[in-house]
CSV table of C-alpha atoms in Angstrom, one decimal:
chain,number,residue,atom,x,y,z
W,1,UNK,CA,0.0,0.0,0.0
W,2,UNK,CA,1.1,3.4,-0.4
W,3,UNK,CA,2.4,5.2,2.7
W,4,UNK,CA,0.8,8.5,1.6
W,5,UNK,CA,-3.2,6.8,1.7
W,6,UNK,CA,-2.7,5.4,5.1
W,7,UNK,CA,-3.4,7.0,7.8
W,8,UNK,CA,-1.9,7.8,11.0
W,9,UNK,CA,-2.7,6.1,14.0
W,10,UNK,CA,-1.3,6.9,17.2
W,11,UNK,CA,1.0,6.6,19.3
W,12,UNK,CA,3.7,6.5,16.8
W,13,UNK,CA,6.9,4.9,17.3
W,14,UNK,CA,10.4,6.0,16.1
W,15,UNK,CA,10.4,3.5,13.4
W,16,UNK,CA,6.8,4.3,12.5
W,17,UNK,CA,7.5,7.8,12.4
W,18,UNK,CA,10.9,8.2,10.7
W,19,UNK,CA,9.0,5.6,7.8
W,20,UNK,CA,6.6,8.0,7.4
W,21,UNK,CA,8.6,11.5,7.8
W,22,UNK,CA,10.8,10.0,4.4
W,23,UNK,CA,7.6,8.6,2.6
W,24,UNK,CA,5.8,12.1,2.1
W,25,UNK,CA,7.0,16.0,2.9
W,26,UNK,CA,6.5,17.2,6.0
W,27,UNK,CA,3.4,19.3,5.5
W,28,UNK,CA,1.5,16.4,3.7
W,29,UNK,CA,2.6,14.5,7.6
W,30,UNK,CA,1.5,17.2,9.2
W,31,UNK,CA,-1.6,17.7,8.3
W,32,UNK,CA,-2.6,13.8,8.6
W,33,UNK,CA,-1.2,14.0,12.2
W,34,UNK,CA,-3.3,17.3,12.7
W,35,UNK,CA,-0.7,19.3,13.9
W,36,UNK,CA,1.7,21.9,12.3
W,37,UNK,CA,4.9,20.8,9.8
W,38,UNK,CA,7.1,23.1,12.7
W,39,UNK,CA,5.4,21.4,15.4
W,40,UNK,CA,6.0,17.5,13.8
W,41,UNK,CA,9.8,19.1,13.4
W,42,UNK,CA,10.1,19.9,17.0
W,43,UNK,CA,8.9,16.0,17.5
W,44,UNK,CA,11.4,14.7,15.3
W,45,UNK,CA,14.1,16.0,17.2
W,46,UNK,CA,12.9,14.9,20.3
W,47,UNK,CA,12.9,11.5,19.5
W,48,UNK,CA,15.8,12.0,16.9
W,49,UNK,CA,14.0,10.9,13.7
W,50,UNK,CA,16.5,12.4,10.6
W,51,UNK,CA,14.5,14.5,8.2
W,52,UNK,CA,15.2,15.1,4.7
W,53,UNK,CA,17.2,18.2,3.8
W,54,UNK,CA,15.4,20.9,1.8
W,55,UNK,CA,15.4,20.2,-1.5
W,56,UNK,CA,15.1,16.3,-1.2
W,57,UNK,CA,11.6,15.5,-2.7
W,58,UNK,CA,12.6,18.2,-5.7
W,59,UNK,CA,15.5,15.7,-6.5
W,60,UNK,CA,13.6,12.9,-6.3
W,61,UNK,CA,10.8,14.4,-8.5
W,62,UNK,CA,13.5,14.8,-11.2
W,63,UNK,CA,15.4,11.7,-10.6
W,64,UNK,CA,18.5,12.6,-9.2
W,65,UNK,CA,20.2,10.6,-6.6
W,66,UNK,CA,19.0,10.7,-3.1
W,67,UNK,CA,20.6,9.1,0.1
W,68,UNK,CA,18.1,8.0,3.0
W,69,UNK,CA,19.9,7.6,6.6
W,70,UNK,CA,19.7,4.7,8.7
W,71,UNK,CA,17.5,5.8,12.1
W,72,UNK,CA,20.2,6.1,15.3
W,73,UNK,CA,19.7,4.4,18.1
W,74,UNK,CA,17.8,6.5,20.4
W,75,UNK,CA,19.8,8.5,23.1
W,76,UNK,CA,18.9,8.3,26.4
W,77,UNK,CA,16.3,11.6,27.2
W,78,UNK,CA,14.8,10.6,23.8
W,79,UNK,CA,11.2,10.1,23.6
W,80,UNK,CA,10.5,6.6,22.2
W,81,UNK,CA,6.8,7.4,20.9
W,82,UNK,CA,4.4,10.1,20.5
W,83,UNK,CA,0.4,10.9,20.6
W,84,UNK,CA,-0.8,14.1,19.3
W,85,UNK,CA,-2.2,16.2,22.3
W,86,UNK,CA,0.7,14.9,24.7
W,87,UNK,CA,3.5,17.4,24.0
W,88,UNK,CA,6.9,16.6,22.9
W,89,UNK,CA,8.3,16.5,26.2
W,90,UNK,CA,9.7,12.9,27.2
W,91,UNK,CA,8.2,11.0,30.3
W,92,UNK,CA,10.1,11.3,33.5
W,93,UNK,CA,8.4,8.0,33.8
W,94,UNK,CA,10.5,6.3,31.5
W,95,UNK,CA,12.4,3.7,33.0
W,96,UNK,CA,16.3,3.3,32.4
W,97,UNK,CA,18.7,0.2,31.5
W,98,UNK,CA,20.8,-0.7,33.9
W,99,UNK,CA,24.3,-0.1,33.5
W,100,UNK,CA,26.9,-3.0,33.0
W,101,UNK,CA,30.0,-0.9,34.6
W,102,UNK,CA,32.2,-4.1,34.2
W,103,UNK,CA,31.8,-3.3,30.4
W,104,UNK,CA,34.3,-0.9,28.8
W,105,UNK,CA,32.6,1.5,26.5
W,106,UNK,CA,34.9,3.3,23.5
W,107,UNK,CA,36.8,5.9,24.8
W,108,UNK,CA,37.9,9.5,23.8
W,109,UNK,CA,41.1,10.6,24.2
W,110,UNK,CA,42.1,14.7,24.3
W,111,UNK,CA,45.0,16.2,23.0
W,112,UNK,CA,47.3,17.4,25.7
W,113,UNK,CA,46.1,20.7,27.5
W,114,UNK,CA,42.9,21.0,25.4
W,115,UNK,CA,39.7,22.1,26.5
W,116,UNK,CA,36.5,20.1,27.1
W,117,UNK,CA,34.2,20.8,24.1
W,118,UNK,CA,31.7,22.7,27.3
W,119,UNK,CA,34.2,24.7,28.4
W,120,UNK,CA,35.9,26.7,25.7
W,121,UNK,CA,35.2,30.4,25.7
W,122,UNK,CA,33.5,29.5,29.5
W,123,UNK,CA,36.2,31.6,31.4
W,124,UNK,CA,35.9,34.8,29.3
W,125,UNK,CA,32.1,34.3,29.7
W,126,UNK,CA,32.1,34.2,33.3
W,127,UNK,CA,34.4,37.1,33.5
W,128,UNK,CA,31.8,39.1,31.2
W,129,UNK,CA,29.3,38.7,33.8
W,130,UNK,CA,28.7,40.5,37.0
W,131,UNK,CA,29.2,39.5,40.5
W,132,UNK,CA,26.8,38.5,43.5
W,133,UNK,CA,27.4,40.9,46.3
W,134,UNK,CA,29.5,38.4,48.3
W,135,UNK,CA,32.0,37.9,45.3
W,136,UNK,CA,30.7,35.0,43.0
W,137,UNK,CA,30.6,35.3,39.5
W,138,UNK,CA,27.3,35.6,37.5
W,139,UNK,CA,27.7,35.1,33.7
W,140,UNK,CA,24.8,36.4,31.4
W,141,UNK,CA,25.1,33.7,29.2
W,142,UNK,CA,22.8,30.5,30.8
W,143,UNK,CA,23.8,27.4,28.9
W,144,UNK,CA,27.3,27.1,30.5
W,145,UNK,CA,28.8,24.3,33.1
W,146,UNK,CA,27.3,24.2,36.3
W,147,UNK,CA,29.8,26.2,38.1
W,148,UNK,CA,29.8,28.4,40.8
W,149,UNK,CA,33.0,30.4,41.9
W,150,UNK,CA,34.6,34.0,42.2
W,151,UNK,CA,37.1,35.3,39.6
W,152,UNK,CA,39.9,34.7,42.0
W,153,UNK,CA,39.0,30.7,42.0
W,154,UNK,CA,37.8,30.3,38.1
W,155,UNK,CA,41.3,29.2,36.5
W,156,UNK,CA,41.4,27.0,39.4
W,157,UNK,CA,37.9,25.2,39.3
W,158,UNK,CA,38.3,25.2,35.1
W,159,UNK,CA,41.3,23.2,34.9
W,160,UNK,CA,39.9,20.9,37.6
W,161,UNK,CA,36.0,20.8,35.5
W,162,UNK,CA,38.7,20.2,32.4
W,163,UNK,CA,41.0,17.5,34.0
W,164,UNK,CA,37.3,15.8,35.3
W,165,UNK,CA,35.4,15.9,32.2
W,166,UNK,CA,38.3,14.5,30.1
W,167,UNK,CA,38.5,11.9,33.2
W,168,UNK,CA,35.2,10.7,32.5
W,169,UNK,CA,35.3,11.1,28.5
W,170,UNK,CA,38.4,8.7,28.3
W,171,UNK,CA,36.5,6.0,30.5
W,172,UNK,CA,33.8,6.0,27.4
W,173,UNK,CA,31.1,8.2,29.5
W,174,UNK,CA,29.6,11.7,28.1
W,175,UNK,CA,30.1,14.8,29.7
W,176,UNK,CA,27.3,17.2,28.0
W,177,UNK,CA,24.4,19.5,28.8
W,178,UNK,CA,20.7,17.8,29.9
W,179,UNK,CA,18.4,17.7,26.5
W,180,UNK,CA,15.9,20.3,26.0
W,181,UNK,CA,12.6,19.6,27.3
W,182,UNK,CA,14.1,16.8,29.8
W,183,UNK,CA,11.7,16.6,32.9
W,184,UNK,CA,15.3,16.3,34.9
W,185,UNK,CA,16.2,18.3,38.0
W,186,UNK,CA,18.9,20.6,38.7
W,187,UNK,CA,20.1,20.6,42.4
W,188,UNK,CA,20.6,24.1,44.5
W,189,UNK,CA,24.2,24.5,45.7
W,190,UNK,CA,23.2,27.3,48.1
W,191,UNK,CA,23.0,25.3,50.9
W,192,UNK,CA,26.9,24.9,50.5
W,193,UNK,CA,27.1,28.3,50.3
W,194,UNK,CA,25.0,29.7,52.8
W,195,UNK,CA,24.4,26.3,55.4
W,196,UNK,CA,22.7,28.5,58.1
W,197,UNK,CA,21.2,30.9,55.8
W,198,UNK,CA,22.9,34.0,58.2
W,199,UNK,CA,22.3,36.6,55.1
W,200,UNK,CA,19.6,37.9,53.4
W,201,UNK,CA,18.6,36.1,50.0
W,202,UNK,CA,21.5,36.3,47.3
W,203,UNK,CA,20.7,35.2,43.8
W,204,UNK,CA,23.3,33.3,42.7
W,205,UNK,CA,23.8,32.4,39.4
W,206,UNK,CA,22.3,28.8,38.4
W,207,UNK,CA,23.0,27.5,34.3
W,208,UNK,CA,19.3,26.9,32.3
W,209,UNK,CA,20.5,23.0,31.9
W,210,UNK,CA,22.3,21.2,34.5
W,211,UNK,CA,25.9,19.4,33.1
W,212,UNK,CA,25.4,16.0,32.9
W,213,UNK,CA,27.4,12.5,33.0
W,214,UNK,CA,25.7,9.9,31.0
W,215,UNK,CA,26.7,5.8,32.4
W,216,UNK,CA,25.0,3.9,29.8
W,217,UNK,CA,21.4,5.6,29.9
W,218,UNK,CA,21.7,6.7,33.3
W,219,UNK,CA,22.1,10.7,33.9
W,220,UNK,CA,24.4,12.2,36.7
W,221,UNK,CA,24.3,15.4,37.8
W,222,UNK,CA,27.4,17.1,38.3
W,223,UNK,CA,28.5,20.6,39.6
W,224,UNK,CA,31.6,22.4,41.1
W,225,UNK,CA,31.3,24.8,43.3
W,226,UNK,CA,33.6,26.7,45.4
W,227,UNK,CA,33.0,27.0,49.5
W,228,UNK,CA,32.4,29.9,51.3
W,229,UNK,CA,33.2,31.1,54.6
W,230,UNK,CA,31.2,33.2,56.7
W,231,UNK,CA,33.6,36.3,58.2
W,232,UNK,CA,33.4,40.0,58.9
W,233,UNK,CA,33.3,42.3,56.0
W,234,UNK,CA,32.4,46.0,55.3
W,235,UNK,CA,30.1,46.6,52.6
W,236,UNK,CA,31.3,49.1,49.8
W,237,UNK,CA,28.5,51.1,48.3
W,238,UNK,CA,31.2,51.8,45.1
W,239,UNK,CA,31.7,48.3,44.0
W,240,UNK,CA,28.4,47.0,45.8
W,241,UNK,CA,30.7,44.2,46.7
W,242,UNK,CA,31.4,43.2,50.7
W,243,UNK,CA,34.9,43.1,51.4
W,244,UNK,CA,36.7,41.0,53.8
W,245,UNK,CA,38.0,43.0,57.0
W,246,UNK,CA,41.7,43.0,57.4
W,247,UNK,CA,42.3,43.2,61.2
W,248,UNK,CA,45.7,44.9,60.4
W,249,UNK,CA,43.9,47.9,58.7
W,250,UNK,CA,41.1,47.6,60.9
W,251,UNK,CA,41.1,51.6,61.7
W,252,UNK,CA,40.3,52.0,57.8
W,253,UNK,CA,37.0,50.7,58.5
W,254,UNK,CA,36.0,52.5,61.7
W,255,UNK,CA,33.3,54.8,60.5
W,256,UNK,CA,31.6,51.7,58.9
W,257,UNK,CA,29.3,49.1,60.0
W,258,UNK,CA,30.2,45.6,59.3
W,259,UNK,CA,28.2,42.4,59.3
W,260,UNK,CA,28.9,38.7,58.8
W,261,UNK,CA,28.9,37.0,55.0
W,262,UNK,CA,29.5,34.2,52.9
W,263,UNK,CA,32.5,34.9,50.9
W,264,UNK,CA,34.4,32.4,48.9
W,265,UNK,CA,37.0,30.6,50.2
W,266,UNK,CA,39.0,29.3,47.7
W,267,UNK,CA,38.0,25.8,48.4
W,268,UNK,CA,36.6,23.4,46.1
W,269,UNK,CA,34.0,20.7,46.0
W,270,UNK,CA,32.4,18.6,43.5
W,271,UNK,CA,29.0,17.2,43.9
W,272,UNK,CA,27.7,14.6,41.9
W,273,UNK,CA,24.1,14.0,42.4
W,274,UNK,CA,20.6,12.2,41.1
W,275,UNK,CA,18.4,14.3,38.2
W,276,UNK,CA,15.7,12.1,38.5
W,277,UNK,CA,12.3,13.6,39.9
W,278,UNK,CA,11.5,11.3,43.4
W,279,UNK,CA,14.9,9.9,44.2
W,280,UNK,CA,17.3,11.1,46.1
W,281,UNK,CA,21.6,10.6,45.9
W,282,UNK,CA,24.3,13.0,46.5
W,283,UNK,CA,27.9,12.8,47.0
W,284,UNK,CA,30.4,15.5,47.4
W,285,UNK,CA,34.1,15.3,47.4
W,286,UNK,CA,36.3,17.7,48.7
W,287,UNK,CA,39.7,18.5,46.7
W,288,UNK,CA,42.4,19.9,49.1
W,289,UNK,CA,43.3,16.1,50.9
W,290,UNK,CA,44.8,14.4,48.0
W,291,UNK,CA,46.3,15.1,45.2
W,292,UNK,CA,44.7,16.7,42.3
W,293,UNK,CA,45.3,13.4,40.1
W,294,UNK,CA,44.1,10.9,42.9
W,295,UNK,CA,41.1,13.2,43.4
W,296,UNK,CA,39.5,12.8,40.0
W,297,UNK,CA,40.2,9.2,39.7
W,298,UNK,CA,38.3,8.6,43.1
W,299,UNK,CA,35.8,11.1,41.9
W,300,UNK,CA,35.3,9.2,38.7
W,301,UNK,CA,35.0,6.0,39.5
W,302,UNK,CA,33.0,6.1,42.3
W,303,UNK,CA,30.5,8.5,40.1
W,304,UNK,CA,30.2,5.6,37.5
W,305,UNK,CA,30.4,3.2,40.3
W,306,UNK,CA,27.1,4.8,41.4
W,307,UNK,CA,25.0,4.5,38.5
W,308,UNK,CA,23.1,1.1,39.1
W,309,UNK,CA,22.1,2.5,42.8
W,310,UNK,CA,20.6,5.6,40.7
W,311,UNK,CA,19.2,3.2,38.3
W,312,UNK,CA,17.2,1.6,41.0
W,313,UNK,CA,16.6,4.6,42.4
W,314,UNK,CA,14.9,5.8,39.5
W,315,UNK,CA,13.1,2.6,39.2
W,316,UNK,CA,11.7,2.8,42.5
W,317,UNK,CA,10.2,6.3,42.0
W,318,UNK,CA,8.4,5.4,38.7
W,319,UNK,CA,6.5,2.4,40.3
W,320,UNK,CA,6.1,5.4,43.1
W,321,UNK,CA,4.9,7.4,40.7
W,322,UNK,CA,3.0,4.6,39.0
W,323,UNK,CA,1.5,3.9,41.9
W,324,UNK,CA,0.4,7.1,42.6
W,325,UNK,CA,-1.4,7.6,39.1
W,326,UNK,CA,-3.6,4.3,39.5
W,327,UNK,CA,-4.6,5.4,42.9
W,328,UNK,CA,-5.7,8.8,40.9
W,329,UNK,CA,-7.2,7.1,38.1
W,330,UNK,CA,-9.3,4.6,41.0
W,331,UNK,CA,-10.1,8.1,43.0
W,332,UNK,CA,-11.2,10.0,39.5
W,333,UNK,CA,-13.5,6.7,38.7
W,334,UNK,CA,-15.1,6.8,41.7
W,335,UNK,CA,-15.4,10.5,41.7
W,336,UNK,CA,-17.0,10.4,37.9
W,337,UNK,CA,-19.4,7.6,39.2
W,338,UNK,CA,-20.6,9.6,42.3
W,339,UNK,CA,-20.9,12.4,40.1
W,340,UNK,CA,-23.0,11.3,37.4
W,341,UNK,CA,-25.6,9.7,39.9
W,342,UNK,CA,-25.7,13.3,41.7
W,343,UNK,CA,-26.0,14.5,37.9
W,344,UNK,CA,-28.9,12.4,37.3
W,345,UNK,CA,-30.9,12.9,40.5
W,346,UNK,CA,-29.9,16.6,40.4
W,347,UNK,CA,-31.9,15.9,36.6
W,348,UNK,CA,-35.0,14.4,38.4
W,349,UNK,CA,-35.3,16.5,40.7
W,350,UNK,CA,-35.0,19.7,38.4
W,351,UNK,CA,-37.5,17.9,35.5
W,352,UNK,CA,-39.7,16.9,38.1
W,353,UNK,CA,-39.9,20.8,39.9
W,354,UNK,CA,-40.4,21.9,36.3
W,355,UNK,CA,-43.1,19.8,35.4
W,356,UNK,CA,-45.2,20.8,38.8
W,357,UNK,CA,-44.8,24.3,37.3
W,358,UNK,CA,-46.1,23.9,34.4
W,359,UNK,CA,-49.1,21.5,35.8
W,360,UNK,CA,-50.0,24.8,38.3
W,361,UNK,CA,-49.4,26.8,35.5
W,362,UNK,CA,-52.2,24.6,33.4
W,363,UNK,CA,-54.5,25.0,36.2
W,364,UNK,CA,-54.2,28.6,36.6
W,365,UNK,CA,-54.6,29.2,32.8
W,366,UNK,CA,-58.1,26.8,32.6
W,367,UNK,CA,-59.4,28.4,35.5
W,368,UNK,CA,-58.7,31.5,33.2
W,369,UNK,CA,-60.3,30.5,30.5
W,370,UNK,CA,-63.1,29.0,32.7
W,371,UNK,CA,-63.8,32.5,33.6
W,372,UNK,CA,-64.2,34.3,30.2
W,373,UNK,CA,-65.6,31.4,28.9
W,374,UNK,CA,-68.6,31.6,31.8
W,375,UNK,CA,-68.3,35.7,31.4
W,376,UNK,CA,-69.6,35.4,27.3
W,377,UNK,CA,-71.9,32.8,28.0
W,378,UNK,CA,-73.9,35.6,30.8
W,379,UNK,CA,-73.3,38.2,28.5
W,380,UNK,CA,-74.6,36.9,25.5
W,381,UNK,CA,-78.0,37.0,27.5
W,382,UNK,CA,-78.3,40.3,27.5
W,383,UNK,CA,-79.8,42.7,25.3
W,384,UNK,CA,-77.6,44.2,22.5
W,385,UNK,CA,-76.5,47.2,24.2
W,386,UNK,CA,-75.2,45.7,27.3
W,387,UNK,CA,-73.6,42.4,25.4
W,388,UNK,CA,-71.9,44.9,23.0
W,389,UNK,CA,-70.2,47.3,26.0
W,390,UNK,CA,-69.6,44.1,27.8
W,391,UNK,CA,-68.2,41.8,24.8
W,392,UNK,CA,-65.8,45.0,24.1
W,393,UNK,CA,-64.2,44.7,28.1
W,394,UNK,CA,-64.4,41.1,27.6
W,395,UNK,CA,-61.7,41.4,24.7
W,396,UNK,CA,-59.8,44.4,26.8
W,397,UNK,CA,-59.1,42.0,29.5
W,398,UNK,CA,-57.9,38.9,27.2
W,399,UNK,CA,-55.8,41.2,25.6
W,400,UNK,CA,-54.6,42.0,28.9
W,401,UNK,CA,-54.1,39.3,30.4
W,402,UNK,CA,-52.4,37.7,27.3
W,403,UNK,CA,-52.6,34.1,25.7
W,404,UNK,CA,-52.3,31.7,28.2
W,405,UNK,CA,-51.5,28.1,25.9
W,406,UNK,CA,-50.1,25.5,28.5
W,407,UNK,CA,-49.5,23.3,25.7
W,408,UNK,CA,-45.9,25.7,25.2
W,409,UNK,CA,-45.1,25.3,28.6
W,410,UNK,CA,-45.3,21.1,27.9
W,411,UNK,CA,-43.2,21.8,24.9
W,412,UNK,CA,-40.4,23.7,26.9
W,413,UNK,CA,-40.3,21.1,29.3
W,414,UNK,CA,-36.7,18.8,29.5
W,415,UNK,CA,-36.8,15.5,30.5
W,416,UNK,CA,-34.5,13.8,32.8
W,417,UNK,CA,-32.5,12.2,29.5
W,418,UNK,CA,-32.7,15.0,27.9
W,419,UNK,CA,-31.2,17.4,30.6
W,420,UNK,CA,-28.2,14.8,31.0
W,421,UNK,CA,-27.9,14.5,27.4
W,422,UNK,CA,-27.2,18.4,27.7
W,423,UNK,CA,-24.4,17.8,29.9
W,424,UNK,CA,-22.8,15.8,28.1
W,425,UNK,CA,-22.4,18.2,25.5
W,426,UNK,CA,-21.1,21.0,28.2
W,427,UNK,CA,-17.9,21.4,30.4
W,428,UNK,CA,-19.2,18.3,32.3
W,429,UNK,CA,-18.5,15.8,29.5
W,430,UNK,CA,-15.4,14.8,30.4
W,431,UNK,CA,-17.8,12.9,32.8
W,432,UNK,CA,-18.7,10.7,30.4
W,433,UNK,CA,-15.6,10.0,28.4
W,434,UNK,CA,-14.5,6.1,27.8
């Protein structure tokens, strides 16, 4: 059958999809799918499905030679099948492979004293920025590593970020930024910073995607930070910086107030840490008790060393999660059912008050007519005079009084089926959905 007459059924795999995306152009897709061709695009990408290059149907049109990819395996925040109306962000209920860590995967090896592709350019960046009030750096640009240090420590905490991301690289695991659209969560390193919270609120500078070690499938969090130390400083309205106070020039600062602050200490740590929504690991090694080279071996392998307890982690927290979402779905059941029986009596009970209406009403407009029909049969007894000046107030009041038909009122009334009917045509139908 030709793939351009069938039509799409959902959810669509990645093979189903990237079949399709190189059987017809992308608007022809689109509008089977019912979305946009941008919007398909954007889902493409987030499941990494290869789409032809512009110009690709034109060649084919005419003949010329045309080369189809193969479809790559799927990385590990891919999404591995999409419905239209669920967004193109992946579950954070998608479970992970366990890592075989006896395995070694291929390796990269850099050329001596090169940088980590996520870190060139990073130090003139951070020294573009501004700085917090207590002295750390806060680059404008957001899709940096997660780093947090003053200008006195960054050639420090780069070359140890370099010497660690290489570390990992050559042992055959990725050091990159998490995926757009990942549900994945990036850990606060204030509490390092500020552990008893003595200062008012300081907003440091945190990077849009967290930096991320990937073990198989398995994401690790990972950040550097450097420690602060809480001492006396003066503040400086110039620089709008707090500076430490030097006991030995302490006269220099006796016309100002001074108050305690986190101010960085020169002291590195690196934190390694879960991204997953529901679980929680952390580790964090300090660097000033070895040295530097012992430090990023221990740092390393105990990092990838950690990524089947993560795994289960993770595991754990989608059954959790699981869990949670059948306990919902029994709750919203029982919720719809209780719901639609108050629906339905609420419906009796309105039909029924209606229907009492319009029965008084029917009474009230026969003894009506009861009245003018008795009024002419008197009158019309009369002599001509008095029927005539009588018939004409007869009329006056009908007209007055209006017509009365009680057979309208029966039309205008809604049975109990047909007032739940209504609903389901209203904001209530979700009651009623399959």
């Amino acid at each position: 059958m030709d793939p351009k007459s069938q039509d799409v059924s959902f959810p669509l795999d990645r093979i189903t999809l990237f079949d399709l995306v190189w059987s017809m152009p992308m608007t022809a897709l689109a509008e089977k799918c019912g979305v946009s061709s941008s919007y398909l695009a954007r889902v493409c990408t987030q499941m990494s499905v290869p789409r032809p290059e512009r110009g690709y149907w034109a060649k084919l049109a005419v003949g010329k030679k045309v080369t189809k990819p193969s479809l790559p395996a799927p990385g590990p925040e891919d999404m591995l099948e999409w419905s239209k109306g669920e967004g193109i962000t992946p579950s954070s209920n998608r479970r992970i492979r366990r890592p075989d860590i006896t395995q070694h995967p291929r390796t990269i090896r850099r050329a001596r004293g090169s940088w980590h592709p996520i870190l060139r350019d990073v130090k003139e960046l951070f020294l573009k920025g501004r700085e917090t009030e207590n002295g750390y750096l806060k680059p404008h640009k957001k899709i940096l590593p997660d780093l947090l240090v003053s200008s006195e420590g960054l050639e420090k905490l780069l070359k140890l970020a370099n010497n660690l991301y290489w570390s990992f690289e050559e042992k055959g695991h990725r050091v990159t930024f998490e995926p757009k659209h990942s549900n994945l969560l990036r850990r606060s390193p204030e509490k390092y910073i500020e552990p008893e919270a003595l200062n008012s609120y300081t907003n440091y500078w945190s990077p849009y995607r967290s930096t991320l070690i990937y073990v198989g499938e398995v994401a690790i969090g990972l950040k550097l930070i450097e420690l602060s130390e809480s001492v006396e400083c003066v503040y400086d309205s110039s620089t709008h910086q707090y500076i430490r106070v030097n006991k030995k020039q302490q006269n220099v600062y006796k016309y100002s107030w001074t108050t305690k602050q986190n101010i960085p200490a020169g002291k590195f740590v690196v934190i390694a840490y879960s991204p997953y929504p529901g679980t929680e690991w952390e580790k964090l090694w300090h660097t000033g008790v070895r040295k530097r080279r012992e430090i990023i071996e221990n740092i390393t392998s105990e990092t990838i060393a950690s990524a089947p307890t993560i795994c289960k982690l993770h595991d754990e927290a989608v059954e959790r999660a699981e869990k949670r979402r059948r306990e919902c779905e029994i709750k919203r059941q029982e919720y719809k059912r209780a719901e639609q029986v108050r629906l339905r009596l609420k419906a009796i009970e309105d039909s029924t008050s209606q229907l009492k209406d319009i029965i008084d009403k029917w009474d009230e407009v026969e003894r009506i007519k009861g009245f003018f029909d008795q009024a002419e049969h008197v009158v019309s007894g009369l002599d001509v005079t008095q029927r005539n000046e009588l018939m004409i107030r007869i009329d006056a009041a009908r007209q007055m009084i209006g017509e009365n038909n009680a057979l309208n009122s029966l039309k205008s009334w809604r049975t109990p089926e047909e007032r739940m009917d209504e609903l389901k045509t209203t904001r209530s139908s979700w009651l009623y959905d399959d």
